[in-house]
mmCIF file of C-alpha atoms in Angstrom:
data_model
loop_
_atom_site.group_PDB
_atom_site.id
_atom_site.type_symbol
_atom_site.label_atom_id
_atom_site.label_comp_id
_atom_site.label_asym_id
_atom_site.label_seq_id
_atom_site.Cartn_x
_atom_site.Cartn_y
_atom_site.Cartn_z
ATOM 1 C CA UNK A 1 -1.717 7.481 16.974
ATOM 2 C CA UNK A 2 -3.262 4.542 18.747
ATOM 3 C CA UNK A 3 -4.875 3.454 15.466
ATOM 4 C CA UNK A 4 -1.410 2.952 13.961
ATOM 5 C CA UNK A 5 -0.792 0.337 16.653
ATOM 6 C CA UNK A 6 -4.191 -1.303 16.609
ATOM 7 C CA UNK A 7 -4.396 -2.332 12.947
ATOM 8 C CA UNK A 8 -2.048 -4.532 10.943
ATOM 9 C CA UNK A 9 -1.139 -2.863 7.669
ATOM 10 C CA UNK A 10 -1.206 -5.343 4.815
ATOM 11 C CA UNK A 11 -0.226 -3.201 1.850
ATOM 12 C CA UNK A 12 1.984 -5.313 -0.457
ATOM 13 C CA UNK A 13 5.651 -4.378 -0.641
ATOM 14 C CA UNK A 14 6.575 -2.654 -3.916
ATOM 15 C CA UNK A 15 8.901 -4.741 -6.046
ATOM 16 C CA UNK A 16 11.388 -1.892 -6.624
ATOM 17 C CA UNK A 17 11.828 -1.489 -2.878
ATOM 18 C CA UNK A 18 12.186 -5.227 -2.397
ATOM 19 C CA UNK A 19 15.007 -5.207 -4.964
ATOM 20 C CA UNK A 20 16.601 -2.138 -3.370
ATOM 21 C CA UNK A 21 16.465 -3.805 0.032
ATOM 22 C CA UNK A 22 18.050 -6.972 -1.352
ATOM 23 C CA UNK A 23 20.990 -4.922 -2.689
ATOM 24 C CA UNK A 24 21.298 -3.038 0.603
ATOM 25 C CA UNK A 25 21.315 -6.315 2.520
ATOM 26 C CA UNK A 26 24.102 -7.693 0.328
ATOM 27 C CA UNK A 27 26.129 -4.519 0.892
ATOM 28 C CA UNK A 28 25.512 -4.665 4.655
ATOM 29 C CA UNK A 29 26.674 -8.267 4.878
ATOM 30 C CA UNK A 30 29.777 -7.426 2.833
ATOM 31 C CA UNK A 31 30.694 -4.830 5.464
ATOM 32 C CA UNK A 32 31.850 -7.627 7.711
ATOM 33 C CA UNK A 33 29.690 -7.386 10.793
ATOM 34 C CA UNK A 34 29.986 -3.679 11.479
ATOM 35 C CA UNK A 35 27.280 -2.099 13.609
ATOM 36 C CA UNK A 36 24.476 -0.628 11.517
ATOM 37 C CA UNK A 37 23.275 2.979 11.435
ATOM 38 C CA UNK A 38 20.046 3.688 9.544
ATOM 39 C CA UNK A 39 19.519 7.230 8.229
ATOM 40 C CA UNK A 40 15.826 7.380 7.282
ATOM 41 C CA UNK A 41 14.530 10.149 4.988
ATOM 42 C CA UNK A 42 18.145 11.037 4.189
ATOM 43 C CA UNK A 43 17.265 13.539 1.443
ATOM 44 C CA UNK A 44 20.367 14.473 -0.560
ATOM 45 C CA UNK A 45 22.552 12.237 1.593
ATOM 46 C CA UNK A 46 24.500 14.905 3.488
ATOM 47 C CA UNK A 47 23.545 13.343 6.816
ATOM 48 C CA UNK A 48 24.521 9.854 5.625
ATOM 49 C CA UNK A 49 27.984 11.080 4.662
ATOM 50 C CA UNK A 50 28.467 12.966 7.931
ATOM 51 C CA UNK A 51 27.287 10.035 10.037
ATOM 52 C CA UNK A 52 29.662 7.698 8.194
ATOM 53 C CA UNK A 53 32.518 10.108 8.925
ATOM 54 C CA UNK A 54 31.541 10.396 12.593
ATOM 55 C CA UNK A 55 31.154 6.639 13.036
ATOM 56 C CA UNK A 56 33.843 5.064 10.820
ATOM 57 C CA UNK A 57 33.492 1.660 12.506
ATOM 58 C CA UNK A 58 29.805 1.436 11.523
ATOM 59 C CA UNK A 59 27.943 0.819 8.287
ATOM 60 C CA UNK A 60 25.602 3.695 7.464
ATOM 61 C CA UNK A 61 22.634 3.235 5.120
ATOM 62 C CA UNK A 62 20.699 6.314 4.018
ATOM 63 C CA UNK A 63 17.244 5.758 2.510
ATOM 64 C CA UNK A 64 15.076 8.191 0.577
ATOM 65 C CA UNK A 65 12.294 7.689 -1.943
ATOM 66 C CA UNK A 66 13.350 10.541 -4.252
ATOM 67 C CA UNK A 67 15.795 9.793 -7.052
ATOM 68 C CA UNK A 68 16.088 13.535 -7.647
ATOM 69 C CA UNK A 69 17.185 14.257 -4.072
ATOM 70 C CA UNK A 70 19.639 11.375 -4.033
ATOM 71 C CA UNK A 71 21.201 12.564 -7.302
ATOM 72 C CA UNK A 72 22.095 15.993 -5.918
ATOM 73 C CA UNK A 73 25.502 16.952 -4.585
ATOM 74 C CA UNK A 74 26.135 15.401 -1.187
ATOM 75 C CA UNK A 75 29.911 15.105 -1.241
ATOM 76 C CA UNK A 76 31.908 11.895 -1.728
ATOM 77 C CA UNK A 77 30.620 8.968 0.287
ATOM 78 C CA UNK A 78 33.016 7.037 2.537
ATOM 79 C CA UNK A 79 33.328 3.304 1.941
ATOM 80 C CA UNK A 80 31.118 2.634 4.979
ATOM 81 C CA UNK A 81 28.133 4.559 3.561
ATOM 82 C CA UNK A 82 25.407 3.574 1.110
ATOM 83 C CA UNK A 83 22.510 5.560 -0.345
ATOM 84 C CA UNK A 84 19.378 3.641 -1.277
ATOM 85 C CA UNK A 85 16.356 4.780 -3.234
ATOM 86 C CA UNK A 86 13.339 3.054 -1.700
ATOM 87 C CA UNK A 87 9.955 3.639 -0.132
ATOM 88 C CA UNK A 88 10.678 3.722 3.590
ATOM 89 C CA UNK A 89 7.232 2.365 4.423
ATOM 90 C CA UNK A 90 8.253 -0.876 2.721
ATOM 91 C CA UNK A 91 11.957 -0.689 3.579
ATOM 92 C CA UNK A 92 11.315 -0.526 7.335
ATOM 93 C CA UNK A 93 9.012 -3.541 7.171
ATOM 94 C CA UNK A 94 11.559 -5.542 5.176
ATOM 95 C CA UNK A 95 14.309 -4.569 7.615
ATOM 96 C CA UNK A 96 12.247 -5.818 10.531
ATOM 97 C CA UNK A 97 11.421 -9.033 8.670
ATOM 98 C CA UNK A 98 15.148 -9.557 7.967
ATOM 99 C CA UNK A 99 15.977 -9.050 11.648
ATOM 100 C CA UNK A 100 17.984 -5.873 11.146
ATOM 101 C CA UNK A 101 19.035 -4.367 14.460
ATOM 102 C CA UNK A 102 20.429 -0.879 13.887
ATOM 103 C CA UNK A 103 22.545 0.447 16.715
ATOM 104 C CA UNK A 104 21.465 3.963 15.747
ATOM 105 C CA UNK A 105 18.398 5.069 13.809
ATOM 106 C CA UNK A 106 17.955 8.680 12.680
ATOM 107 C CA UNK A 107 14.848 10.545 11.524
ATOM 108 C CA UNK A 108 16.069 14.052 10.776
ATOM 109 C CA UNK A 109 13.511 16.748 9.993
ATOM 110 C CA UNK A 110 10.802 14.602 8.405
ATOM 111 C CA UNK A 111 7.885 16.370 6.749
ATOM 112 C CA UNK A 112 5.720 17.448 9.730
ATOM 113 C CA UNK A 113 2.468 17.488 7.726
ATOM 114 C CA UNK A 114 1.289 20.326 10.005
ATOM 115 C CA UNK A 115 -2.457 20.244 9.291
ATOM 116 C CA UNK A 116 -4.470 18.334 11.885
ATOM 117 C CA UNK A 117 -6.141 16.277 9.154
ATOM 118 C CA UNK A 118 -2.682 15.028 8.111
ATOM 119 C CA UNK A 119 -1.914 13.160 11.345
ATOM 120 C CA UNK A 120 -1.902 9.756 9.636
ATOM 121 C CA UNK A 121 0.785 11.042 7.251
ATOM 122 C CA UNK A 122 3.174 11.812 10.123
ATOM 123 C CA UNK A 123 5.356 8.837 10.975
ATOM 124 C CA UNK A 124 3.994 8.651 14.518
ATOM 125 C CA UNK A 125 0.466 8.275 13.160
ATOM 126 C CA UNK A 126 1.303 6.075 10.189
ATOM 127 C CA UNK A 127 0.544 2.317 10.168
ATOM 128 C CA UNK A 128 4.271 1.613 9.688
ATOM 129 C CA UNK A 129 5.120 3.135 13.091
ATOM 130 C CA UNK A 130 5.365 -0.293 14.825
ATOM 131 C CA UNK A 131 8.148 -1.234 12.403
ATOM 132 C CA UNK A 132 10.060 1.983 13.116
ATOM 133 C CA UNK A 133 10.178 1.389 16.859
ATOM 134 C CA UNK A 134 10.323 -2.401 16.490
ATOM 135 C CA UNK A 135 13.772 -2.196 14.904
ATOM 136 C CA UNK A 136 15.141 -1.004 18.247
ATOM 137 C CA UNK A 137 18.460 0.698 18.909
ATOM 138 C CA UNK A 138 19.146 4.331 19.720
ATOM 139 C CA UNK A 139 16.429 6.263 17.917
ATOM 140 C CA UNK A 140 16.929 9.995 17.429
ATOM 141 C CA UNK A 141 14.278 12.262 15.892
ATOM 142 C CA UNK A 142 14.918 15.949 15.163
ATOM 143 C CA UNK A 143 12.509 18.650 14.032
ATOM 144 C CA UNK A 144 11.970 22.409 14.127
ATOM 145 C CA UNK A 145 8.338 21.660 15.001
ATOM 146 C CA UNK A 146 8.035 20.919 18.712
ATOM 147 C CA UNK A 147 4.612 19.287 18.559
ATOM 148 C CA UNK A 148 5.997 16.699 16.132
ATOM 149 C CA UNK A 149 8.573 15.623 18.693
ATOM 150 C CA UNK A 150 5.996 15.642 21.486
ATOM 151 C CA UNK A 151 3.636 13.446 19.466
ATOM 152 C CA UNK A 152 6.459 11.072 18.591
ATOM 153 C CA UNK A 153 7.325 10.671 22.268
ATOM 154 C CA UNK A 154 3.688 9.909 23.111
ATOM 155 C CA UNK A 155 3.517 7.322 20.316
ATOM 156 C CA UNK A 156 6.694 5.614 21.565
ATOM 157 C CA UNK A 157 5.266 5.421 25.072
ATOM 158 C CA UNK A 158 2.013 3.929 23.752
ATOM 159 C CA UNK A 159 3.825 1.369 21.593
ATOM 160 C CA UNK A 160 6.603 0.280 23.940
ATOM 161 C CA UNK A 161 5.945 1.699 27.393
ATOM 162 C CA UNK A 162 9.283 3.517 27.126
ATOM 163 C CA UNK A 163 9.698 7.168 28.053
ATOM 164 C CA UNK A 164 11.402 9.172 25.296
ATOM 165 C CA UNK A 165 13.066 12.309 26.715
ATOM 166 C CA UNK A 166 12.774 15.351 24.483
ATOM 167 C CA UNK A 167 14.158 18.837 24.581
ATOM 168 C CA UNK A 168 15.846 21.667 22.680
ATOM 169 C CA UNK A 169 18.762 20.837 20.454
ATOM 170 C CA UNK A 170 21.772 22.856 19.258
ATOM 171 C CA UNK A 171 23.762 21.435 16.319
ATOM 172 C CA UNK A 172 26.698 23.746 17.133
ATOM 173 C CA UNK A 173 28.811 24.283 14.027
ATOM 174 C CA UNK A 174 28.261 20.911 12.381
ATOM 175 C CA UNK A 175 24.627 20.445 11.283
ATOM 176 C CA UNK A 176 23.789 17.054 9.828
ATOM 177 C CA UNK A 177 21.379 18.282 7.144
ATOM 178 C CA UNK A 178 20.767 21.339 4.994
ATOM 179 C CA UNK A 179 17.446 21.856 6.784
ATOM 180 C CA UNK A 180 19.183 21.776 10.144
ATOM 181 C CA UNK A 181 21.664 24.411 8.969
ATOM 182 C CA UNK A 182 18.906 26.615 7.539
ATOM 183 C CA UNK A 183 16.700 26.446 10.626
ATOM 184 C CA UNK A 184 19.624 27.001 12.976
ATOM 185 C CA UNK A 185 21.032 29.942 11.006
ATOM 186 C CA UNK A 186 17.594 31.592 10.920
ATOM 187 C CA UNK A 187 17.295 31.354 14.698
ATOM 188 C CA UNK A 188 14.496 28.796 14.796
ATOM 189 C CA UNK A 189 14.448 26.576 17.897
ATOM 190 C CA UNK A 190 15.246 22.941 17.169
ATOM 191 C CA UNK A 191 13.916 19.946 19.098
ATOM 192 C CA UNK A 192 14.878 16.321 19.381
ATOM 193 C CA UNK A 193 14.206 13.121 21.266
ATOM 194 C CA UNK A 194 16.672 10.333 21.896
ATOM 195 C CA UNK A 195 15.553 6.965 23.210
ATOM 196 C CA UNK A 196 17.085 3.505 23.458
ATOM 197 C CA UNK A 197 14.584 0.900 22.302
ATOM 198 C CA UNK A 198 14.547 -2.868 22.563
ATOM 199 C CA UNK A 199 14.301 -4.921 19.400
ATOM 200 C CA UNK A 200 10.579 -5.771 19.182
ATOM 201 C CA UNK A 201 9.789 -7.664 15.959
ATOM 202 C CA UNK A 202 6.462 -8.744 17.454
ATOM 203 C CA UNK A 203 5.082 -5.216 17.104
ATOM 204 C CA UNK A 204 4.618 -5.925 13.396
ATOM 205 C CA UNK A 205 3.330 -9.425 12.553
ATOM 206 C CA UNK A 206 5.764 -11.183 10.222
ATOM 207 C CA UNK A 207 2.926 -12.740 8.228
ATOM 208 C CA UNK A 208 1.932 -9.434 6.650
ATOM 209 C CA UNK A 209 4.786 -9.431 4.133
#
C-alpha cells in the first residue's frame, strides 16, 4: 500500500473518460451549487438512485466503467442523480484536478481481488489511491470482506494520518446495492468504515494530467 503513495502515476487519461467527466461537470454546475455525493463503482445504479432519494438537497453522481451494468434496470432516477460511464481511475484524477469536493463519497462492495498477488488491484493498493482520499469529504467503504476494510483503514492512516474507524454494519431493511441485499439475506457479516477527510489535492501532483 505504501507504494501507491510513493510513486506518481502518469498514465494518460483516456479521452472517453475526459469527455464523460466534462459532461458530468456541466451537469453538476447546472445543479445550482448543491452539495455533491459521489457514488463510485455504482454498478447498475441502484445505490445512486437510493442516495439521491435519501439526500434530495444534494447532487449524486454514480460512476461505473461498464455500459452493460449501467444499462440494466435501476429504477427511475430523480432529477438530482446522474449515471456516468467512465474509468474511475481517470475520473477520480480529473475530479481532483477540477477541485471537486464531495460532501459524501461512497465505495460500496468493490471487487476485493482476494488473492494476495492482486493487492495492487484493490483500491487501497492502487496508484490512484491518493486521488480517492485527496477528494476529501465523508468517505464510506462497505464490504463483506473484513480484511479489505482493514487494509483500507491502514492505507488512509498512511496517506493522511487520519484514523478510520471500522466495524460491523447492518443495512436494516433498506440495502443500497443488490450485493448488500444478497450478502445480508444470506447471513454474511458486513463491514464498513466511515471517515471524514480533509480536501488534500497535494496528494496527487496536478502536473501528471
